[in-house]
mmCIF file of C-alpha atoms in Angstrom:
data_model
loop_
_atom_site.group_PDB
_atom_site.id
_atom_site.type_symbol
_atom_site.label_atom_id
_atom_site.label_comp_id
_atom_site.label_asym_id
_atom_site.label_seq_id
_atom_site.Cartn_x
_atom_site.Cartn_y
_atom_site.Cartn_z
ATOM 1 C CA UNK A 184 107.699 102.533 -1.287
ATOM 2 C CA UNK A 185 104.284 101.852 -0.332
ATOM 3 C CA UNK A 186 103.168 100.651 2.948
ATOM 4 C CA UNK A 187 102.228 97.758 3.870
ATOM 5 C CA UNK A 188 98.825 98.711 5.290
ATOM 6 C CA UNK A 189 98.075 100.595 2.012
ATOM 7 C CA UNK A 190 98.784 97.587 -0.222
ATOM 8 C CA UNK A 191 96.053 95.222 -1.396
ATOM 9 C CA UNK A 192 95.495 91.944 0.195
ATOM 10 C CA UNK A 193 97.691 88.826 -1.289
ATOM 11 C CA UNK A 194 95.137 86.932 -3.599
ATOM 12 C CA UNK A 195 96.429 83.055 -4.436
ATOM 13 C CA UNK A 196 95.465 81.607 -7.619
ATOM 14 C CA UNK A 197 95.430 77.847 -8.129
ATOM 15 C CA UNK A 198 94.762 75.873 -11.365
ATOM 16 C CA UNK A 199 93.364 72.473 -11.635
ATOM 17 C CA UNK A 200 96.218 69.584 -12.112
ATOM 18 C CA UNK A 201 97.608 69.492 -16.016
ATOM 19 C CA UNK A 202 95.548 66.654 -17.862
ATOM 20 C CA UNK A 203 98.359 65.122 -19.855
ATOM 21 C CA UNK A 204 100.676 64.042 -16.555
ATOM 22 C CA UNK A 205 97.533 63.627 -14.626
ATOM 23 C CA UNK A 206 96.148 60.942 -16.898
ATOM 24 C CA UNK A 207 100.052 59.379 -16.203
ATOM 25 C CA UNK A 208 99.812 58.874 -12.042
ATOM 26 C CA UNK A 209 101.381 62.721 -11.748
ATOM 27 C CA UNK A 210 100.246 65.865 -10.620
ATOM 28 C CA UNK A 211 101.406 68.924 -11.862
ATOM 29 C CA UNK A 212 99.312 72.400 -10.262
ATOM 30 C CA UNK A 213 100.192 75.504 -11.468
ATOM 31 C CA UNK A 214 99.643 78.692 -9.090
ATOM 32 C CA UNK A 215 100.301 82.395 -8.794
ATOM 33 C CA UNK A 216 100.088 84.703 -6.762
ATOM 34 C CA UNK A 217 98.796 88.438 -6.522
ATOM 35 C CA UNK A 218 100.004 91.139 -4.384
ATOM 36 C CA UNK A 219 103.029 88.639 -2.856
ATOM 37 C CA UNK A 220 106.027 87.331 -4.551
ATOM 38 C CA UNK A 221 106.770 83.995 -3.160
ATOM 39 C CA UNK A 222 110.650 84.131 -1.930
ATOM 40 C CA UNK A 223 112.721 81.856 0.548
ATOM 41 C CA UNK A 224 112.838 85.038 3.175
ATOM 42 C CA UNK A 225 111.750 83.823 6.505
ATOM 43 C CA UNK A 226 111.401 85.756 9.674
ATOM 44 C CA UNK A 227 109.832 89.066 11.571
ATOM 45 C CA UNK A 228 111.680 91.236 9.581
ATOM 46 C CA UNK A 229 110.702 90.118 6.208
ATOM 47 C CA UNK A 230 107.289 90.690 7.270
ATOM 48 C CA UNK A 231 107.778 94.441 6.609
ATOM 49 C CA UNK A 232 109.086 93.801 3.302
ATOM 50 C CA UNK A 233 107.339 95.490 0.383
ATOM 51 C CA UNK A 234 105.613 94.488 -1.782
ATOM 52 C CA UNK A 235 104.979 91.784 0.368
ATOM 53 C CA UNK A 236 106.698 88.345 0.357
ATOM 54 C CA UNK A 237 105.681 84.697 1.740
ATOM 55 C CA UNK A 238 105.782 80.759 0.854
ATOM 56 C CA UNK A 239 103.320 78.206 0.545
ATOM 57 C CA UNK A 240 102.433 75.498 2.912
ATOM 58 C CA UNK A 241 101.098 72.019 0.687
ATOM 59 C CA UNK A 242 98.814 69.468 2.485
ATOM 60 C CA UNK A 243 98.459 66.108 0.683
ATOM 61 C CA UNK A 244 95.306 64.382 1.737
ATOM 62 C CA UNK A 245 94.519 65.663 5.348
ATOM 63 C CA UNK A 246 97.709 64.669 6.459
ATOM 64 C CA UNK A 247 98.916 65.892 9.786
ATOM 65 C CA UNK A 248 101.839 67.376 8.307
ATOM 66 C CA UNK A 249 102.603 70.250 5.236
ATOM 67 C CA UNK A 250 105.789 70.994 3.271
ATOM 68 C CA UNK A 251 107.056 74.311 2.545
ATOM 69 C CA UNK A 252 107.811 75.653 -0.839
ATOM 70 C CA UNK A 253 108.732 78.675 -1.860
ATOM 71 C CA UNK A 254 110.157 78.448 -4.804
ATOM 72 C CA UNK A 255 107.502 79.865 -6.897
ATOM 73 C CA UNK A 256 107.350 76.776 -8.701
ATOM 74 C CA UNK A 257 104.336 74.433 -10.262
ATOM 75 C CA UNK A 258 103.644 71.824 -7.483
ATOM 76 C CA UNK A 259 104.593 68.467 -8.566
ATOM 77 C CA UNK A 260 103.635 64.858 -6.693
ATOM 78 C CA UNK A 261 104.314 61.866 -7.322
ATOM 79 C CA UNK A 262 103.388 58.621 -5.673
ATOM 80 C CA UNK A 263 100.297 59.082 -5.036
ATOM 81 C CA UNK A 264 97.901 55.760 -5.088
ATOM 82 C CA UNK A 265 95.608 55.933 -7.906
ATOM 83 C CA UNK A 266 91.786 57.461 -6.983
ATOM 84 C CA UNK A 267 90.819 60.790 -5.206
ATOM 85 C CA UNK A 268 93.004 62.998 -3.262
ATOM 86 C CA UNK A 269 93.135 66.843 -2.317
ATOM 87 C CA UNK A 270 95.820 69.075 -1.899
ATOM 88 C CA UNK A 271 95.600 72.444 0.508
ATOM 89 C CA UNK A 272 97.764 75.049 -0.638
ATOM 90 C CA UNK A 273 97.908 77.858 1.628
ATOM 91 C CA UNK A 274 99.703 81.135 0.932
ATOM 92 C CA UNK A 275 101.592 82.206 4.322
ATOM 93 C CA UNK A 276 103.497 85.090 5.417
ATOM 94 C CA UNK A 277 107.355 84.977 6.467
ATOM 95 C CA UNK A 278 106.444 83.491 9.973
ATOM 96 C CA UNK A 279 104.347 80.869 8.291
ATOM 97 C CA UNK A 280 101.085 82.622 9.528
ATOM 98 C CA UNK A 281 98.647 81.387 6.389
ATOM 99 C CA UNK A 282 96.796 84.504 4.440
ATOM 100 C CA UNK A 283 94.636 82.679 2.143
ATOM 101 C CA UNK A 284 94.283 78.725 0.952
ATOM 102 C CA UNK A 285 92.387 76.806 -2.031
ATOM 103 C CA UNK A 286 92.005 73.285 -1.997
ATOM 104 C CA UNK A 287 92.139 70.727 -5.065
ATOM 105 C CA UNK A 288 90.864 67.743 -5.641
ATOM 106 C CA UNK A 289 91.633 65.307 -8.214
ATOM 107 C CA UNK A 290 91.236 61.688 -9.283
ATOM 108 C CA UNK A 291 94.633 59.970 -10.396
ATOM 109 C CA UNK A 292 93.492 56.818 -12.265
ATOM 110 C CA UNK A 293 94.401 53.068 -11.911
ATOM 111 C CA UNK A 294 96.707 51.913 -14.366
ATOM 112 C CA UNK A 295 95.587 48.449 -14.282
ATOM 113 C CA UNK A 296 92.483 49.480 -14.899
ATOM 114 C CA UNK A 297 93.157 51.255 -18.008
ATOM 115 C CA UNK A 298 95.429 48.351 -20.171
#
């Protein structure tokens, strides 16, 4: 086992939305992540876990207020209004202590604009 000072740093990785649901009113963005498997471990303990192990925090819009996912999945909204928007996705440890974060923006399009 290696430890954890002697690992490299957790990299995140975050693709633009999909085009195809996108042009549909949905967002689907794809990430991955280096150097950290995303798990639903939370606590002190788990921060000693190696190789290293964490969630993601997802901000819609600026709001005051993130979900949690750590399922390793592909992000998917729905219900947004149509026109721009950004999303913060931050990679964060087991005690929700954020590592790294890319934002991205997008432009969901009005369907009554487009019949």
């Amino acid at each position: 086992m290696i430890a954890i000072e002697n690992e490299a740093p957790p990299k995140l990785i975050v693709d633009p939305p999909l085009p195809e649901p996108l042009a549909q009113g949905r967002v689907f963005i794809q990430y991955r992540t280096e150097n950290l498997r995303v798990l639903p471990v939370f606590g002190k303990g788990a921060l000693e876990v190696s190789p290293r192990i964490g969630h993601i925090h997802i901000t819609v819009d600026d709001a005051p207020w993130h979900f949690v996912d750590a399922s390793g999945e592909t992000i998917i909204l729905v219900g947004l209004e149509p026109g721009a928007h950004k999303v913060l996705i931050e990679l964060a440890d087991p005690m929700h202590k954020v590592i790294t974060s890319e934002t991205v923006e997008f432009t969901l399009p009005d369907p009554k604009k487009s019949s």
